[in-house]
Amino acid sequence: MKSIIAGLALTALGCSAFTAQANTPNMGWKKAAKSDINWNYVSAGYAKATVKNIGNDDVDLDGYQLNARYLLSDTIYLHASYNDLSGDVGIDDILGLELEASELVLGLGVRQAVTDNIDSFFEVGYVRSETEVVGFEKSTSNGFQASGGFRYLIVQNLELAAALRYNDGSDTDSSTFGDISARYSVTPMIDLYISYQFDSDASLLGTGVALNF
């Protein structure tokens, strides 16, 4: 039941933002669709995940991540992300196993300008996750992700973003997690970013460089 409620809440969040903007006096959809926030970029960076209470302790995995957004129209865009991580899982004081994990997300999003420097967005996508203890069988899960959130350009060179994301996989329990990030514009083409995703059981920290186009 909690998973269903979380999914419905995400849908309501996205729909309410667009409805409120559409009902604003003297502001049509096309005018509202324009903002100062860039939605066309690719990024790459370092990623570190912490998973709580596996074996005798928390497990730290690190690796890399890739992200991309591309506008198909004023409001609709493609989004993609990929994380590839690995690390050691301690079984006891002597024995340890190597864990590898990856996640691919592909989907569509809808964005809407709330003001010139604030955009709301709603995303849906396909998720494929793979985990493997090296030397043992690989586990694969397919599912979907739904997200809703906002991007806020505080000043010309600094942007903050926050989102609530819901995952439901074929072989894993559904989960809802927060996603916060910051971007600093070094040049019109290059941004530095830091992001943090979290729930009660795990977290993912990412930092890297984004190329705008």
PDB file of C-alpha atoms in Angstrom:
ATOM      1  CA  MET A   1       0.000   0.000   0.000  1.00  0.00           C
ATOM      2  CA  LYS A   2       2.819   2.441   0.817  1.00  0.00           C
ATOM      3  CA  SER A   3       4.303   1.863  -2.645  1.00  0.00           C
ATOM      4  CA  ILE A   4       0.994   2.572  -4.382  1.00  0.00           C
ATOM      5  CA  ILE A   5       0.490   5.760  -2.363  1.00  0.00           C
ATOM      6  CA  ALA A   6       4.029   6.915  -3.173  1.00  0.00           C
ATOM      7  CA  GLY A   7       3.462   6.396  -6.886  1.00  0.00           C
ATOM      8  CA  LEU A   8       0.172   8.268  -6.812  1.00  0.00           C
ATOM      9  CA  ALA A   9       1.782  11.104  -4.863  1.00  0.00           C
ATOM     10  CA  LEU A  10       4.457  11.500  -7.536  1.00  0.00           C
ATOM     11  CA  THR A  11       1.843  11.643 -10.275  1.00  0.00           C
ATOM     12  CA  ALA A  12      -0.168  14.210  -8.330  1.00  0.00           C
ATOM     13  CA  LEU A  13       2.960  16.319  -7.755  1.00  0.00           C
ATOM     14  CA  GLY A  14       3.709  16.518 -11.462  1.00  0.00           C
ATOM     15  CA  CYS A  15       0.115  17.128 -12.536  1.00  0.00           C
ATOM     16  CA  SER A  16      -0.576  19.797  -9.910  1.00  0.00           C
ATOM     17  CA  ALA A  17       2.479  21.827 -10.967  1.00  0.00           C
ATOM     18  CA  PHE A  18       1.381  21.881 -14.615  1.00  0.00           C
ATOM     19  CA  THR A  19      -2.264  22.577 -13.752  1.00  0.00           C
ATOM     20  CA  ALA A  20      -1.361  25.488 -11.506  1.00  0.00           C
ATOM     21  CA  GLN A  21       0.846  27.009 -14.209  1.00  0.00           C
ATOM     22  CA  ALA A  22      -1.792  26.559 -16.923  1.00  0.00           C
ATOM     23  CA  ASN A  23      -4.399  28.325 -14.759  1.00  0.00           C
ATOM     24  CA  THR A  24      -2.208  31.358 -14.047  1.00  0.00           C
ATOM     25  CA  PRO A  25      -3.912  34.486 -15.497  1.00  0.00           C
ATOM     26  CA  ASN A  26      -2.456  35.920 -18.717  1.00  0.00           C
ATOM     27  CA  MET A  27       0.129  33.167 -19.058  1.00  0.00           C
ATOM     28  CA  GLY A  28      -0.337  30.682 -21.879  1.00  0.00           C
ATOM     29  CA  TRP A  29       1.353  27.310 -22.171  1.00  0.00           C
ATOM     30  CA  LYS A  30       3.883  28.426 -24.789  1.00  0.00           C
ATOM     31  CA  LYS A  31       4.971  31.467 -22.836  1.00  0.00           C
ATOM     32  CA  ALA A  32       5.328  29.463 -19.637  1.00  0.00           C
ATOM     33  CA  ALA A  33       7.420  26.818 -21.418  1.00  0.00           C
ATOM     34  CA  LYS A  34      10.355  29.237 -21.776  1.00  0.00           C
ATOM     35  CA  SER A  35      12.900  29.568 -18.996  1.00  0.00           C
ATOM     36  CA  ASP A  36      16.595  30.223 -18.382  1.00  0.00           C
ATOM     37  CA  ILE A  37      17.281  26.610 -17.333  1.00  0.00           C
ATOM     38  CA  ASN A  38      19.132  24.383 -19.798  1.00  0.00           C
ATOM     39  CA  TRP A  39      17.700  20.911 -20.565  1.00  0.00           C
ATOM     40  CA  ASN A  40      20.191  19.775 -23.214  1.00  0.00           C
ATOM     41  CA  TYR A  41      23.331  18.269 -21.706  1.00  0.00           C
ATOM     42  CA  VAL A  42      25.477  15.193 -21.126  1.00  0.00           C
ATOM     43  CA  SER A  43      27.452  14.604 -17.940  1.00  0.00           C
ATOM     44  CA  ALA A  44      29.977  12.154 -16.542  1.00  0.00           C
ATOM     45  CA  GLY A  45      31.414  11.752 -13.087  1.00  0.00           C
ATOM     46  CA  TYR A  46      32.418   9.755 -10.040  1.00  0.00           C
ATOM     47  CA  ALA A  47      29.781   7.855  -8.058  1.00  0.00           C
ATOM     48  CA  LYS A  48      29.885   6.355  -4.561  1.00  0.00           C
ATOM     49  CA  ALA A  49      27.085   4.291  -3.017  1.00  0.00           C
ATOM     50  CA  THR A  50      26.650   3.192   0.586  1.00  0.00           C
ATOM     51  CA  VAL A  51      24.346   0.262   1.351  1.00  0.00           C
ATOM     52  CA  LYS A  52      23.474  -0.256   5.008  1.00  0.00           C
ATOM     53  CA  ASN A  53      23.618  -3.479   7.008  1.00  0.00           C
ATOM     54  CA  ILE A  54      25.013  -6.027   4.540  1.00  0.00           C
ATOM     55  CA  GLY A  55      27.124  -8.704   6.197  1.00  0.00           C
ATOM     56  CA  ASN A  56      28.812  -7.308   9.275  1.00  0.00           C
ATOM     57  CA  ASP A  57      28.856  -3.690   8.222  1.00  0.00           C
ATOM     58  CA  ASP A  58      27.766  -1.084   5.696  1.00  0.00           C
ATOM     59  CA  VAL A  59      29.034  -1.652   2.156  1.00  0.00           C
ATOM     60  CA  ASP A  60      30.683   1.088   0.091  1.00  0.00           C
ATOM     61  CA  LEU A  61      30.707   0.821  -3.698  1.00  0.00           C
ATOM     62  CA  ASP A  62      32.300   3.289  -6.090  1.00  0.00           C
ATOM     63  CA  GLY A  63      32.564   3.749  -9.833  1.00  0.00           C
ATOM     64  CA  TYR A  64      31.218   6.133 -12.442  1.00  0.00           C
ATOM     65  CA  GLN A  65      27.946   7.608 -13.679  1.00  0.00           C
ATOM     66  CA  LEU A  66      26.636   9.064 -16.953  1.00  0.00           C
ATOM     67  CA  ASN A  67      23.585  11.301 -17.422  1.00  0.00           C
ATOM     68  CA  ALA A  68      21.883  13.046 -20.343  1.00  0.00           C
ATOM     69  CA  ARG A  69      18.847  15.189 -21.140  1.00  0.00           C
ATOM     70  CA  TYR A  70      17.627  16.292 -24.586  1.00  0.00           C
ATOM     71  CA  LEU A  71      14.586  18.428 -25.402  1.00  0.00           C
ATOM     72  CA  LEU A  72      12.345  17.092 -28.165  1.00  0.00           C
ATOM     73  CA  SER A  73      10.045  20.136 -27.913  1.00  0.00           C
ATOM     74  CA  ASP A  74       9.505  23.070 -25.549  1.00  0.00           C
ATOM     75  CA  THR A  75       8.134  20.725 -22.888  1.00  0.00           C
ATOM     76  CA  ILE A  76       9.011  17.084 -23.700  1.00  0.00           C
ATOM     77  CA  TYR A  77      12.501  15.640 -23.296  1.00  0.00           C
ATOM     78  CA  LEU A  78      14.445  12.391 -23.301  1.00  0.00           C
ATOM     79  CA  HIS A  79      16.402  11.410 -20.206  1.00  0.00           C
ATOM     80  CA  ALA A  80      18.986   8.703 -19.562  1.00  0.00           C
ATOM     81  CA  SER A  81      21.296   7.741 -16.718  1.00  0.00           C
ATOM     82  CA  TYR A  82      23.753   4.943 -16.018  1.00  0.00           C
ATOM     83  CA  ASN A  83      25.630   4.020 -12.836  1.00  0.00           C
ATOM     84  CA  ASP A  84      28.350   1.347 -12.664  1.00  0.00           C
ATOM     85  CA  LEU A  85      29.730   0.491  -9.215  1.00  0.00           C
ATOM     86  CA  SER A  86      31.839  -2.145  -7.473  1.00  0.00           C
ATOM     87  CA  GLY A  87      33.192  -2.880  -4.001  1.00  0.00           C
ATOM     88  CA  ASP A  88      33.920  -5.510  -1.376  1.00  0.00           C
ATOM     89  CA  VAL A  89      31.364  -7.146   0.917  1.00  0.00           C
ATOM     90  CA  GLY A  90      32.806  -8.359   4.223  1.00  0.00           C
ATOM     91  CA  ILE A  91      31.439 -11.716   5.394  1.00  0.00           C
ATOM     92  CA  ASP A  92      33.660 -12.002   8.466  1.00  0.00           C
ATOM     93  CA  ASP A  93      37.041 -10.701   9.639  1.00  0.00           C
ATOM     94  CA  ILE A  94      38.851 -12.738   6.980  1.00  0.00           C
ATOM     95  CA  LEU A  95      36.496 -13.585   4.130  1.00  0.00           C
ATOM     96  CA  GLY A  96      35.210 -10.981   1.682  1.00  0.00           C
ATOM     97  CA  LEU A  97      33.395 -11.001  -1.650  1.00  0.00           C
ATOM     98  CA  GLU A  98      33.483  -8.554  -4.547  1.00  0.00           C
ATOM     99  CA  LEU A  99      30.134  -7.014  -5.487  1.00  0.00           C
ATOM    100  CA  GLU A 100      29.351  -5.358  -8.837  1.00  0.00           C
ATOM    101  CA  ALA A 101      26.189  -3.349  -9.518  1.00  0.00           C
ATOM    102  CA  SER A 102      24.842  -1.263 -12.380  1.00  0.00           C
ATOM    103  CA  GLU A 103      21.619   0.573 -13.194  1.00  0.00           C
ATOM    104  CA  LEU A 104      20.326   1.967 -16.497  1.00  0.00           C
ATOM    105  CA  VAL A 105      17.360   4.363 -16.714  1.00  0.00           C
ATOM    106  CA  LEU A 106      15.809   5.460 -20.039  1.00  0.00           C
ATOM    107  CA  GLY A 107      12.632   7.485 -20.381  1.00  0.00           C
ATOM    108  CA  LEU A 108      10.618  10.585 -21.212  1.00  0.00           C
ATOM    109  CA  GLY A 109      10.056  13.716 -19.193  1.00  0.00           C
ATOM    110  CA  VAL A 110       7.779  16.751 -19.254  1.00  0.00           C
ATOM    111  CA  ARG A 111       9.012  20.132 -18.038  1.00  0.00           C
ATOM    112  CA  GLN A 112       7.165  23.359 -17.402  1.00  0.00           C
ATOM    113  CA  ALA A 113       8.475  26.788 -16.410  1.00  0.00           C
ATOM    114  CA  VAL A 114       6.911  28.017 -13.176  1.00  0.00           C
ATOM    115  CA  THR A 115       8.890  31.275 -13.459  1.00  0.00           C
ATOM    116  CA  ASP A 116      11.886  32.372 -15.543  1.00  0.00           C
ATOM    117  CA  ASN A 117      14.237  30.636 -13.098  1.00  0.00           C
ATOM    118  CA  ILE A 118      12.128  27.709 -11.769  1.00  0.00           C
ATOM    119  CA  ASP A 119      11.104  24.633 -13.769  1.00  0.00           C
ATOM    120  CA  SER A 120       8.929  21.766 -12.573  1.00  0.00           C
ATOM    121  CA  PHE A 121       9.252  18.335 -14.175  1.00  0.00           C
ATOM    122  CA  PHE A 122       7.729  14.873 -14.227  1.00  0.00           C
ATOM    123  CA  GLU A 123       9.551  11.798 -15.576  1.00  0.00           C
ATOM    124  CA  VAL A 124       8.767   8.161 -16.304  1.00  0.00           C
ATOM    125  CA  GLY A 125      11.233   5.574 -17.506  1.00  0.00           C
ATOM    126  CA  TYR A 126      12.410   2.007 -17.866  1.00  0.00           C
ATOM    127  CA  VAL A 127      14.919   0.749 -15.286  1.00  0.00           C
ATOM    128  CA  ARG A 128      17.302  -2.185 -15.659  1.00  0.00           C
ATOM    129  CA  SER A 129      19.440  -3.138 -12.655  1.00  0.00           C
ATOM    130  CA  GLU A 130      22.133  -5.798 -12.430  1.00  0.00           C
ATOM    131  CA  THR A 131      23.961  -7.035  -9.328  1.00  0.00           C
ATOM    132  CA  GLU A 132      26.592  -9.741  -9.125  1.00  0.00           C
ATOM    133  CA  VAL A 133      28.794 -11.252  -6.472  1.00  0.00           C
ATOM    134  CA  VAL A 134      31.864 -12.045  -8.578  1.00  0.00           C
ATOM    135  CA  GLY A 135      32.081 -15.789  -9.148  1.00  0.00           C
ATOM    136  CA  PHE A 136      28.375 -16.333  -8.542  1.00  0.00           C
ATOM    137  CA  GLU A 137      25.195 -15.906 -10.585  1.00  0.00           C
ATOM    138  CA  LYS A 138      24.213 -12.427 -11.785  1.00  0.00           C
ATOM    139  CA  SER A 139      20.820 -11.020 -10.741  1.00  0.00           C
ATOM    140  CA  THR A 140      18.872  -8.810 -13.181  1.00  0.00           C
ATOM    141  CA  SER A 141      15.762  -6.737 -12.481  1.00  0.00           C
ATOM    142  CA  ASN A 142      13.581  -4.798 -14.941  1.00  0.00           C
ATOM    143  CA  GLY A 143      11.028  -2.213 -13.880  1.00  0.00           C
ATOM    144  CA  PHE A 144       9.978   1.420 -14.090  1.00  0.00           C
ATOM    145  CA  GLN A 145      10.743   4.715 -12.403  1.00  0.00           C
ATOM    146  CA  ALA A 146       8.484   7.743 -11.876  1.00  0.00           C
ATOM    147  CA  SER A 147       9.792  11.089 -10.644  1.00  0.00           C
ATOM    148  CA  GLY A 148       8.591  14.580  -9.893  1.00  0.00           C
ATOM    149  CA  GLY A 149      10.557  17.643  -8.859  1.00  0.00           C
ATOM    150  CA  PHE A 150      11.839  21.169  -9.465  1.00  0.00           C
ATOM    151  CA  ARG A 151      14.965  22.903 -10.774  1.00  0.00           C
ATOM    152  CA  TYR A 152      15.756  26.370  -9.383  1.00  0.00           C
ATOM    153  CA  LEU A 153      18.303  28.764 -10.904  1.00  0.00           C
ATOM    154  CA  ILE A 154      19.193  30.797  -7.809  1.00  0.00           C
ATOM    155  CA  VAL A 155      21.667  33.087  -9.567  1.00  0.00           C
ATOM    156  CA  GLN A 156      23.067  33.063 -13.089  1.00  0.00           C
ATOM    157  CA  ASN A 157      25.778  30.493 -12.288  1.00  0.00           C
ATOM    158  CA  LEU A 158      24.163  28.358  -9.573  1.00  0.00           C
ATOM    159  CA  GLU A 159      21.249  25.923  -9.818  1.00  0.00           C
ATOM    160  CA  LEU A 160      19.635  23.703  -7.175  1.00  0.00           C
ATOM    161  CA  ALA A 161      17.266  20.800  -7.842  1.00  0.00           C
ATOM    162  CA  ALA A 162      15.144  18.417  -5.780  1.00  0.00           C
ATOM    163  CA  ALA A 163      13.031  15.427  -6.764  1.00  0.00           C
ATOM    164  CA  LEU A 164      11.129  12.488  -5.327  1.00  0.00           C
ATOM    165  CA  ARG A 165      11.664   9.241  -7.243  1.00  0.00           C
ATOM    166  CA  TYR A 166       9.783   5.928  -7.137  1.00  0.00           C
ATOM    167  CA  ASN A 167      11.247   2.639  -8.408  1.00  0.00           C
ATOM    168  CA  ASP A 168       9.382  -0.638  -8.916  1.00  0.00           C
ATOM    169  CA  GLY A 169      11.369  -3.628 -10.212  1.00  0.00           C
ATOM    170  CA  SER A 170      10.387  -7.128 -11.305  1.00  0.00           C
ATOM    171  CA  ASP A 171      12.569  -8.918  -8.738  1.00  0.00           C
ATOM    172  CA  THR A 172      13.085  -6.218  -6.121  1.00  0.00           C
ATOM    173  CA  ASP A 173      10.950  -4.387  -3.590  1.00  0.00           C
ATOM    174  CA  SER A 174       9.616  -1.001  -4.646  1.00  0.00           C
ATOM    175  CA  SER A 175      11.346   2.022  -3.166  1.00  0.00           C
ATOM    176  CA  THR A 176      10.915   5.772  -2.879  1.00  0.00           C
ATOM    177  CA  PHE A 177      13.953   8.002  -2.527  1.00  0.00           C
ATOM    178  CA  GLY A 178      14.986  11.630  -2.495  1.00  0.00           C
ATOM    179  CA  ASP A 179      17.284  13.235  -5.057  1.00  0.00           C
ATOM    180  CA  ILE A 180      18.965  16.607  -4.488  1.00  0.00           C
ATOM    181  CA  SER A 181      21.652  18.257  -6.602  1.00  0.00           C
ATOM    182  CA  ALA A 182      23.544  21.461  -7.340  1.00  0.00           C
ATOM    183  CA  ARG A 183      25.156  22.724 -10.562  1.00  0.00           C
ATOM    184  CA  TYR A 184      27.698  25.509 -10.931  1.00  0.00           C
ATOM    185  CA  SER A 185      28.259  27.037 -14.365  1.00  0.00           C
ATOM    186  CA  VAL A 186      31.950  27.502 -15.146  1.00  0.00           C
ATOM    187  CA  THR A 187      31.277  28.592 -18.741  1.00  0.00           C
ATOM    188  CA  PRO A 188      28.085  28.575 -20.850  1.00  0.00           C
ATOM    189  CA  MET A 189      29.083  25.079 -22.045  1.00  0.00           C
ATOM    190  CA  ILE A 190      30.550  23.535 -18.876  1.00  0.00           C
ATOM    191  CA  ASP A 191      28.934  22.925 -15.468  1.00  0.00           C
ATOM    192  CA  LEU A 192      30.251  21.251 -12.341  1.00  0.00           C
ATOM    193  CA  TYR A 193      27.662  19.204 -10.462  1.00  0.00           C
ATOM    194  CA  ILE A 194      27.133  17.302  -7.228  1.00  0.00           C
ATOM    195  CA  SER A 195      24.141  15.061  -6.528  1.00  0.00           C
ATOM    196  CA  TYR A 196      22.883  12.954  -3.632  1.00  0.00           C
ATOM    197  CA  GLN A 197      20.180  10.270  -3.735  1.00  0.00           C
ATOM    198  CA  PHE A 198      19.025   8.649  -0.521  1.00  0.00           C
ATOM    199  CA  ASP A 199      16.478   6.500   1.277  1.00  0.00           C
ATOM    200  CA  SER A 200      16.513   4.650   4.606  1.00  0.00           C
ATOM    201  CA  ASP A 201      18.709   1.789   3.312  1.00  0.00           C
ATOM    202  CA  ALA A 202      21.146   3.296   0.816  1.00  0.00           C
ATOM    203  CA  SER A 203      22.628   6.489  -0.611  1.00  0.00           C
ATOM    204  CA  LEU A 204      24.382   7.501  -3.832  1.00  0.00           C
ATOM    205  CA  LEU A 205      26.743  10.465  -4.094  1.00  0.00           C
ATOM    206  CA  GLY A 206      27.784  11.727  -7.520  1.00  0.00           C
ATOM    207  CA  THR A 207      30.039  14.522  -8.699  1.00  0.00           C
ATOM    208  CA  GLY A 208      31.368  15.421 -12.120  1.00  0.00           C
ATOM    209  CA  VAL A 209      31.212  17.637 -15.199  1.00  0.00           C
ATOM    210  CA  ALA A 210      28.266  18.433 -17.486  1.00  0.00           C
ATOM    211  CA  LEU A 211      28.558  19.590 -21.103  1.00  0.00           C
ATOM    212  CA  ASN A 212      25.696  21.830 -22.265  1.00  0.00           C
ATOM    213  CA  PHE A 213      24.643  22.057 -25.910  1.00  0.00           C
TER     214      PHE A 213
END
